Amino acid sequence: MAGVPDHPGSSGPGWNEPEYEVIGGGMIDDQRRVPDAPRTGPDSPARTRAVFTNAVAQAWQIARQSLASWWFWVASAAGVALSWGMAVGFVSWGESNGWFQSTVAGAVLLIMAAFLALMAAILGTGWGFRHAGGSVLELLLAGAMRGVALAVPVCVALLVVGISVGGPIALVGAAVVVIVLEAALFGLIGSGSRALFASVAPGMALAVVLVAFLCVGNVAVTLMLLPATTAMDQASVPVNVERDDSGRVVSYQCVGDLRPVEVAHTDRVAWVAASNPALLLGSVGAGFVATDNEIGWVLSGLQWAVDGPSREVPCLGGESSAGLAPSVPVFLTGLALQALAAAVVVAPGRWLMARRQNASSGSG
């Protein structure tokens, strides 16, 4: 059986095209792709370590193609500069229009970090689209490696901005985590979009549509649906109320008869926007930044919007805080939705790519 040759470190006009991955768990005629892995069973820890080690090595070969290109660093630097410029412009425009009652320390830092999360998603998709060869694990690890490289200038830039204009420096750590995750997941979306089609144009169009929805469209859809979530409900009187550092009610008991109140069931639609990289950054940042300042209060508000009116209107339906279901963090919902979007294109993409490779081999 003829094998497909590997080209480690190669370059050329066809190197960026998706490569055929052998179907069957890396086995050809009962020969392992990793020859030095001990034959101690298909699920042995030694074989698992060998497979993972090989995947890391192959992922580094994929990522190195991006890191060796000056376009990678130009795009990264341009993304950082553009994010800073847009954040400064947005805050200046908001202050001139009276959006802020007073100057919010850290507003530039927060908005810049949000733009950088979106930038990481866009760049990650492009890098994944250009380097679509390899297994799913290799592509995921390669995207994470590119994310780590991108996170270095991002971290430096955010630290400079945070020190110069103020703001919670802990937000820098959240931004680094999100950028690595987004570069990896959106890299899979780019790779899957490319693998779905034999030609570049339709794959690029699909990647653009997916990224546009995950970065902008999901928020737009959520905002359009929010007015329809307003409805009348029943609530009673809260007693023994306890609040957190930001002033939000976290514990209470309910007494008295139910009375009609108007509430917005944001929980019914807010999850749609959870996959937005900027909102995902806000959710992760809420775990890094204390809630005793304006930025921390805004970040914690994202979780309350997803939890719904029961967090803002105590005793909704006569239910005390002890009876409320535990909150599902926004970032977990967002990552799950992004992973689902990646799986939707990666799974059929790899199947179609294998079929095209088989058809090409058969006709030859």
Tab-separated table of C-alpha atoms in Angstrom:
chain	number	residue	atom	x	y	z
A	1	MET	CA	0.000	0.000	0.000
A	2	ALA	CA	1.492	3.282	-1.023
A	3	GLY	CA	1.914	5.789	1.789
A	4	VAL	CA	1.602	9.533	1.552
A	5	PRO	CA	5.036	11.129	1.980
A	6	ASP	CA	5.602	13.671	4.711
A	7	HIS	CA	7.378	16.942	4.011
A	8	PRO	CA	8.734	18.285	7.291
A	9	GLY	CA	10.142	21.765	6.932
A	10	SER	CA	9.332	21.885	3.227
A	11	SER	CA	8.208	24.948	1.350
A	12	GLY	CA	6.738	25.492	-2.038
A	13	PRO	CA	3.572	26.495	-3.807
A	14	GLY	CA	1.616	23.446	-2.666
A	15	TRP	CA	2.836	23.247	0.922
A	16	ASN	CA	-0.042	25.260	2.365
A	17	GLU	CA	-2.677	22.986	0.804
A	18	PRO	CA	-4.400	20.470	3.119
A	19	GLU	CA	-2.670	17.132	3.366
A	20	TYR	CA	-4.298	13.711	3.394
A	21	GLU	CA	-4.462	12.100	6.805
A	22	VAL	CA	-4.376	8.306	6.805
A	23	ILE	CA	-7.652	6.900	8.110
A	24	GLY	CA	-7.546	4.154	10.733
A	25	GLY	CA	-5.999	5.626	13.864
A	26	GLY	CA	-2.557	6.180	12.316
A	27	MET	CA	-2.108	2.564	11.191
A	28	ILE	CA	-1.008	1.356	7.755
A	29	ASP	CA	-0.779	-2.437	7.316
A	30	ASP	CA	-0.547	-2.780	11.107
A	31	GLN	CA	2.510	-0.494	11.219
A	32	ARG	CA	2.362	2.375	13.667
A	33	ARG	CA	3.128	5.917	12.551
A	34	VAL	CA	5.320	6.171	15.656
A	35	PRO	CA	7.746	3.263	15.234
A	36	ASP	CA	9.298	3.536	18.683
A	37	ALA	CA	5.973	3.342	20.542
A	38	PRO	CA	5.851	0.120	22.586
A	39	ARG	CA	3.264	-2.467	21.550
A	40	THR	CA	1.479	-2.676	24.880
A	41	GLY	CA	-2.108	-2.378	23.708
A	42	PRO	CA	-4.117	0.188	21.807
A	43	ASP	CA	-4.981	2.250	24.894
A	44	SER	CA	-1.765	1.963	26.884
A	45	PRO	CA	-0.428	5.113	28.597
A	46	ALA	CA	2.921	4.693	26.817
A	47	ARG	CA	1.293	4.711	23.393
A	48	THR	CA	-0.883	7.687	24.356
A	49	ARG	CA	2.210	9.637	25.427
A	50	ALA	CA	3.971	8.702	22.201
A	51	VAL	CA	1.031	9.823	20.082
A	52	PHE	CA	0.798	13.114	21.977
A	53	THR	CA	4.546	13.703	21.736
A	54	ASN	CA	4.424	13.075	18.006
A	55	ALA	CA	1.448	15.439	17.689
A	56	VAL	CA	3.350	18.175	19.527
A	57	ALA	CA	6.333	17.738	17.223
A	58	GLN	CA	4.152	17.866	14.107
A	59	ALA	CA	2.236	20.855	15.488
A	60	TRP	CA	5.487	22.709	15.986
A	61	GLN	CA	6.412	22.026	12.353
A	62	ILE	CA	3.064	23.511	11.275
A	63	ALA	CA	3.297	26.519	13.599
A	64	ARG	CA	6.897	27.199	12.624
A	65	GLN	CA	5.799	27.882	9.064
A	66	SER	CA	3.721	30.783	10.369
A	67	LEU	CA	6.291	32.020	12.864
A	68	ALA	CA	9.017	32.016	10.204
A	69	SER	CA	6.989	34.372	8.016
A	70	TRP	CA	7.413	38.103	8.480
A	71	TRP	CA	3.729	38.461	7.560
A	72	PHE	CA	2.853	36.786	10.873
A	73	TRP	CA	4.639	39.438	12.893
A	74	VAL	CA	3.462	42.310	10.706
A	75	ALA	CA	-0.149	41.164	11.104
A	76	SER	CA	0.312	40.753	14.867
A	77	ALA	CA	1.850	44.211	15.279
A	78	ALA	CA	-0.819	45.781	13.063
A	79	GLY	CA	-3.557	44.091	15.073
A	80	VAL	CA	-2.155	45.380	18.366
A	81	ALA	CA	-1.749	48.925	17.019
A	82	LEU	CA	-5.218	48.937	15.455
A	83	SER	CA	-6.815	47.637	18.668
A	84	TRP	CA	-5.143	50.382	20.698
A	85	GLY	CA	-6.160	53.077	18.229
A	86	MET	CA	-9.777	51.904	18.104
A	87	ALA	CA	-9.966	51.716	21.908
A	88	VAL	CA	-8.610	55.240	22.343
A	89	GLY	CA	-10.923	56.575	19.641
A	90	PHE	CA	-13.969	54.829	21.087
A	91	VAL	CA	-13.361	56.074	24.630
A	92	SER	CA	-12.660	59.630	23.411
A	93	TRP	CA	-15.837	59.597	21.351
A	94	GLY	CA	-17.852	58.281	24.287
A	95	GLU	CA	-16.514	60.930	26.655
A	96	SER	CA	-17.219	63.708	24.157
A	97	ASN	CA	-20.818	62.499	23.835
A	98	GLY	CA	-21.341	62.208	27.578
A	99	TRP	CA	-21.553	58.430	27.700
A	100	PHE	CA	-19.474	58.359	30.877
A	101	GLN	CA	-20.502	60.326	33.956
A	102	SER	CA	-16.810	60.542	34.830
A	103	THR	CA	-13.529	59.310	33.427
A	104	VAL	CA	-13.421	55.542	33.857
A	105	ALA	CA	-9.910	54.393	34.696
A	106	GLY	CA	-9.144	51.321	32.642
A	107	ALA	CA	-11.776	51.881	29.941
A	108	VAL	CA	-9.082	52.015	27.249
A	109	LEU	CA	-7.455	48.880	28.648
A	110	LEU	CA	-10.747	46.955	28.706
A	111	ILE	CA	-11.855	47.953	25.205
A	112	MET	CA	-8.387	47.360	23.779
A	113	ALA	CA	-8.348	43.868	25.290
A	114	ALA	CA	-11.788	43.190	23.773
A	115	PHE	CA	-10.599	44.271	20.322
A	116	LEU	CA	-7.490	42.118	20.728
A	117	ALA	CA	-9.658	39.066	21.459
A	118	LEU	CA	-11.547	39.704	18.213
A	119	MET	CA	-8.263	40.240	16.396
A	120	ALA	CA	-6.903	36.920	17.688
A	121	ALA	CA	-9.989	35.144	16.335
A	122	ILE	CA	-9.622	36.721	12.892
A	123	LEU	CA	-5.885	36.115	12.629
A	124	GLY	CA	-6.234	32.594	14.010
A	125	THR	CA	-8.776	31.758	11.313
A	126	GLY	CA	-6.471	33.040	8.603
A	127	TRP	CA	-3.470	31.128	9.901
A	128	GLY	CA	-5.494	27.945	10.224
A	129	PHE	CA	-6.847	28.391	6.701
A	130	ARG	CA	-3.351	28.710	5.220
A	131	HIS	CA	-1.931	25.721	7.129
A	132	ALA	CA	-4.705	23.119	7.061
A	133	GLY	CA	-2.625	19.932	6.908
A	134	GLY	CA	-2.287	17.551	9.862
A	135	SER	CA	-4.531	15.798	12.350
A	136	VAL	CA	-7.108	17.631	14.455
A	137	LEU	CA	-4.876	17.442	17.535
A	138	GLU	CA	-1.905	18.752	15.577
A	139	LEU	CA	-3.941	21.645	14.175
A	140	LEU	CA	-5.300	22.517	17.620
A	141	LEU	CA	-1.833	22.493	19.176
A	142	ALA	CA	-0.374	24.471	16.273
A	143	GLY	CA	-3.071	27.115	16.745
A	144	ALA	CA	-2.295	27.304	20.458
A	145	MET	CA	1.419	27.733	19.688
A	146	ARG	CA	0.644	30.586	17.319
A	147	GLY	CA	-1.601	32.031	20.024
A	148	VAL	CA	1.252	31.967	22.530
A	149	ALA	CA	3.482	33.808	20.046
A	150	LEU	CA	0.753	36.394	19.458
A	151	ALA	CA	0.155	36.766	23.195
A	152	VAL	CA	3.725	38.011	23.778
A	153	PRO	CA	3.378	41.409	22.018
A	154	VAL	CA	-0.233	41.638	23.238
A	155	CYS	CA	0.869	41.205	26.843
A	156	VAL	CA	3.574	43.857	26.500
A	157	ALA	CA	1.191	46.328	24.853
A	158	LEU	CA	-1.556	45.824	27.440
A	159	LEU	CA	0.901	46.222	30.300
A	160	VAL	CA	2.151	49.501	28.836
A	161	VAL	CA	-1.406	50.788	28.372
A	162	GLY	CA	-2.491	49.614	31.828
A	163	ILE	CA	0.444	51.298	33.551
A	164	SER	CA	0.110	54.517	31.554
A	165	VAL	CA	-3.668	55.112	31.633
A	166	GLY	CA	-4.668	52.977	34.611
A	167	GLY	CA	-6.912	49.980	34.972
A	168	PRO	CA	-6.798	46.497	36.478
A	169	ILE	CA	-3.516	44.902	35.379
A	170	ALA	CA	-5.024	41.484	36.159
A	171	LEU	CA	-7.051	41.900	32.960
A	172	VAL	CA	-3.816	41.331	31.027
A	173	GLY	CA	-3.687	37.745	32.292
A	174	ALA	CA	-7.265	37.134	31.142
A	175	ALA	CA	-6.426	38.556	27.705
A	176	VAL	CA	-3.444	36.217	27.314
A	177	VAL	CA	-5.554	33.166	28.184
A	178	VAL	CA	-8.333	34.138	25.776
A	179	ILE	CA	-5.970	34.939	22.905
A	180	VAL	CA	-4.330	31.513	23.098
A	181	LEU	CA	-7.737	29.782	23.209
A	182	GLU	CA	-9.188	31.844	20.366
A	183	ALA	CA	-6.171	31.348	18.124
A	184	ALA	CA	-6.496	27.580	18.640
A	185	LEU	CA	-10.276	27.240	18.188
A	186	PHE	CA	-10.631	29.697	15.319
A	187	GLY	CA	-7.594	28.084	13.715
A	188	LEU	CA	-9.639	24.875	13.586
A	189	ILE	CA	-12.524	26.792	11.998
A	190	GLY	CA	-10.171	28.106	9.325
A	191	SER	CA	-8.645	24.676	8.705
A	192	GLY	CA	-12.048	22.996	8.519
A	193	SER	CA	-13.397	25.611	6.112
A	194	ARG	CA	-10.431	25.087	3.809
A	195	ALA	CA	-10.725	21.287	3.937
A	196	LEU	CA	-14.400	21.326	2.961
A	197	PHE	CA	-13.708	22.478	-0.590
A	198	ALA	CA	-11.211	21.598	-3.286
A	199	SER	CA	-10.813	25.255	-4.278
A	200	VAL	CA	-9.867	28.207	-2.115
A	201	ALA	CA	-12.687	30.678	-2.849
A	202	PRO	CA	-15.687	28.821	-1.342
A	203	GLY	CA	-13.662	27.797	1.710
A	204	MET	CA	-12.603	31.399	2.271
A	205	ALA	CA	-16.204	32.592	1.889
A	206	LEU	CA	-17.385	30.073	4.491
A	207	ALA	CA	-14.635	31.086	6.927
A	208	VAL	CA	-15.545	34.757	6.527
A	209	VAL	CA	-19.235	34.042	7.200
A	210	LEU	CA	-18.482	31.978	10.322
A	211	VAL	CA	-16.053	34.514	11.752
A	212	ALA	CA	-18.425	37.404	10.979
A	213	PHE	CA	-21.235	35.677	12.868
A	214	LEU	CA	-19.108	34.625	15.868
A	215	CYS	CA	-17.457	38.047	16.185
A	216	VAL	CA	-20.343	40.402	15.286
A	217	GLY	CA	-23.496	38.638	14.157
A	218	ASN	CA	-24.197	36.793	17.396
A	219	VAL	CA	-24.264	40.050	19.377
A	220	ALA	CA	-26.453	41.724	16.757
A	221	VAL	CA	-28.930	38.822	16.827
A	222	THR	CA	-29.017	38.907	20.634
A	223	LEU	CA	-29.714	42.647	20.724
A	224	MET	CA	-32.539	42.250	18.211
A	225	LEU	CA	-34.121	39.461	20.253
A	226	LEU	CA	-33.811	41.131	23.672
A	227	PRO	CA	-37.003	43.281	23.443
A	228	ALA	CA	-39.053	40.135	22.859
A	229	THR	CA	-37.883	38.653	26.169
A	230	THR	CA	-39.741	41.212	28.299
A	231	ALA	CA	-42.774	39.688	30.040
A	232	MET	CA	-44.833	39.846	33.205
A	233	ASP	CA	-43.886	37.498	36.034
A	234	GLN	CA	-44.630	37.017	39.718
A	235	ALA	CA	-42.349	37.959	42.613
A	236	SER	CA	-42.550	38.201	46.399
A	237	VAL	CA	-40.623	40.205	49.005
A	238	PRO	CA	-36.936	39.376	49.715
A	239	VAL	CA	-35.674	39.415	53.323
A	240	ASN	CA	-32.293	38.689	54.959
A	241	VAL	CA	-30.634	40.134	51.856
A	242	GLU	CA	-26.844	39.828	51.447
A	243	ARG	CA	-24.820	41.609	48.772
A	244	ASP	CA	-21.365	41.133	47.249
A	245	ASP	CA	-18.632	43.773	46.901
A	246	SER	CA	-20.260	45.210	43.764
A	247	GLY	CA	-23.614	45.673	45.516
A	248	ARG	CA	-25.431	42.829	43.803
A	249	VAL	CA	-27.831	40.658	45.767
A	250	VAL	CA	-26.341	37.193	46.297
A	251	SER	CA	-28.431	35.695	49.104
A	252	TYR	CA	-32.010	36.220	50.302
A	253	GLN	CA	-35.191	34.563	51.536
A	254	CYS	CA	-38.731	35.164	50.280
A	255	VAL	CA	-41.871	36.079	52.230
A	256	GLY	CA	-45.344	37.391	51.402
A	257	ASP	CA	-47.704	37.017	48.474
A	258	LEU	CA	-46.690	37.089	44.839
A	259	ARG	CA	-47.201	40.316	42.910
A	260	PRO	CA	-46.872	41.004	39.159
A	261	VAL	CA	-43.554	42.475	37.948
A	262	GLU	CA	-42.160	43.146	34.506
A	263	VAL	CA	-38.846	41.407	33.836
A	264	ALA	CA	-36.589	40.749	30.865
A	265	HIS	CA	-35.707	37.074	30.471
A	266	THR	CA	-32.263	37.791	29.065
A	267	ASP	CA	-31.237	34.206	29.791
A	268	ARG	CA	-33.333	33.026	26.834
A	269	VAL	CA	-31.151	34.790	24.247
A	270	ALA	CA	-27.939	35.970	25.966
A	271	TRP	CA	-26.267	32.591	25.451
A	272	VAL	CA	-26.246	33.275	21.688
A	273	ALA	CA	-23.708	36.048	22.215
A	274	ALA	CA	-21.572	33.992	24.607
A	275	SER	CA	-19.430	32.742	21.704
A	276	ASN	CA	-18.280	36.284	20.899
A	277	PRO	CA	-14.537	36.513	21.689
A	278	ALA	CA	-14.899	39.940	23.307
A	279	LEU	CA	-17.656	38.748	25.655
A	280	LEU	CA	-15.711	35.584	26.351
A	281	LEU	CA	-12.818	37.818	27.406
A	282	GLY	CA	-15.174	39.684	29.710
A	283	SER	CA	-16.296	36.448	31.334
A	284	VAL	CA	-12.736	35.240	31.892
A	285	GLY	CA	-11.723	38.712	33.071
A	286	ALA	CA	-14.441	38.640	35.724
A	287	GLY	CA	-12.478	35.863	37.409
A	288	PHE	CA	-9.284	37.937	37.364
A	289	VAL	CA	-10.555	41.422	38.260
A	290	ALA	CA	-12.074	42.348	41.630
A	291	THR	CA	-15.666	43.637	41.573
A	292	ASP	CA	-14.962	46.698	43.748
A	293	ASN	CA	-14.330	48.973	40.725
A	294	GLU	CA	-16.174	50.038	37.567
A	295	ILE	CA	-14.400	47.561	35.278
A	296	GLY	CA	-14.988	44.612	37.593
A	297	TRP	CA	-18.650	45.579	37.945
A	298	VAL	CA	-19.116	45.653	34.146
A	299	LEU	CA	-17.414	42.281	33.708
A	300	SER	CA	-19.523	40.616	36.391
A	301	GLY	CA	-22.650	42.010	34.719
A	302	LEU	CA	-22.144	39.701	31.732
A	303	GLN	CA	-22.739	36.652	33.901
A	304	TRP	CA	-25.860	38.161	35.437
A	305	ALA	CA	-27.305	38.852	31.980
A	306	VAL	CA	-26.864	35.192	31.052
A	307	ASP	CA	-28.319	34.031	34.377
A	308	GLY	CA	-31.524	35.932	33.697
A	309	PRO	CA	-33.897	38.065	35.798
A	310	SER	CA	-33.764	35.851	38.872
A	311	ARG	CA	-30.380	37.402	39.674
A	312	GLU	CA	-31.679	40.978	39.381
A	313	VAL	CA	-35.232	40.501	40.674
A	314	PRO	CA	-35.064	38.534	43.946
A	315	CYS	CA	-37.862	36.130	44.810
A	316	LEU	CA	-38.994	35.727	41.221
A	317	GLY	CA	-41.719	33.094	41.386
A	318	GLY	CA	-41.330	33.110	45.156
A	319	GLU	CA	-38.026	31.241	44.927
A	320	SER	CA	-35.205	32.159	47.317
A	321	SER	CA	-31.531	32.187	46.405
A	322	ALA	CA	-31.105	28.704	47.859
A	323	GLY	CA	-33.394	27.294	45.193
A	324	LEU	CA	-31.623	28.874	42.201
A	325	ALA	CA	-29.656	26.644	39.871
A	326	PRO	CA	-25.879	27.226	39.933
A	327	SER	CA	-24.585	29.575	37.276
A	328	VAL	CA	-22.866	28.211	34.185
A	329	PRO	CA	-19.896	30.516	33.469
A	330	VAL	CA	-20.271	32.475	30.243
A	331	PHE	CA	-16.825	31.460	29.052
A	332	LEU	CA	-17.682	27.759	29.297
A	333	THR	CA	-20.804	28.299	27.182
A	334	GLY	CA	-18.834	30.415	24.725
A	335	LEU	CA	-16.010	27.921	24.356
A	336	ALA	CA	-18.522	25.092	23.881
A	337	LEU	CA	-20.288	27.008	21.092
A	338	GLN	CA	-16.980	27.842	19.391
A	339	ALA	CA	-15.871	24.215	19.642
A	340	LEU	CA	-19.209	23.140	18.147
A	341	ALA	CA	-18.747	25.541	15.236
A	342	ALA	CA	-15.252	24.136	14.670
A	343	ALA	CA	-16.528	20.542	14.789
A	344	VAL	CA	-19.270	21.336	12.254
A	345	VAL	CA	-16.663	22.253	9.627
A	346	VAL	CA	-13.722	20.076	10.702
A	347	ALA	CA	-15.513	16.701	10.770
A	348	PRO	CA	-17.080	16.841	7.281
A	349	GLY	CA	-14.072	18.744	5.961
A	350	ARG	CA	-11.644	15.979	6.836
A	351	TRP	CA	-14.028	13.334	5.456
A	352	LEU	CA	-14.373	15.172	2.149
A	353	MET	CA	-10.641	15.791	1.996
A	354	ALA	CA	-10.001	12.049	2.430
A	355	ARG	CA	-12.506	11.258	-0.306
A	356	ARG	CA	-10.835	13.674	-2.685
A	357	GLN	CA	-7.464	12.130	-1.893
A	358	ASN	CA	-8.827	8.611	-2.492
A	359	ALA	CA	-10.422	9.690	-5.770
A	360	SER	CA	-7.160	11.281	-6.866
A	361	SER	CA	-5.193	8.154	-5.977
A	362	GLY	CA	-7.693	5.909	-7.753
A	363	SER	CA	-7.654	7.943	-10.951
A	364	GLY	CA	-3.870	7.964	-10.947
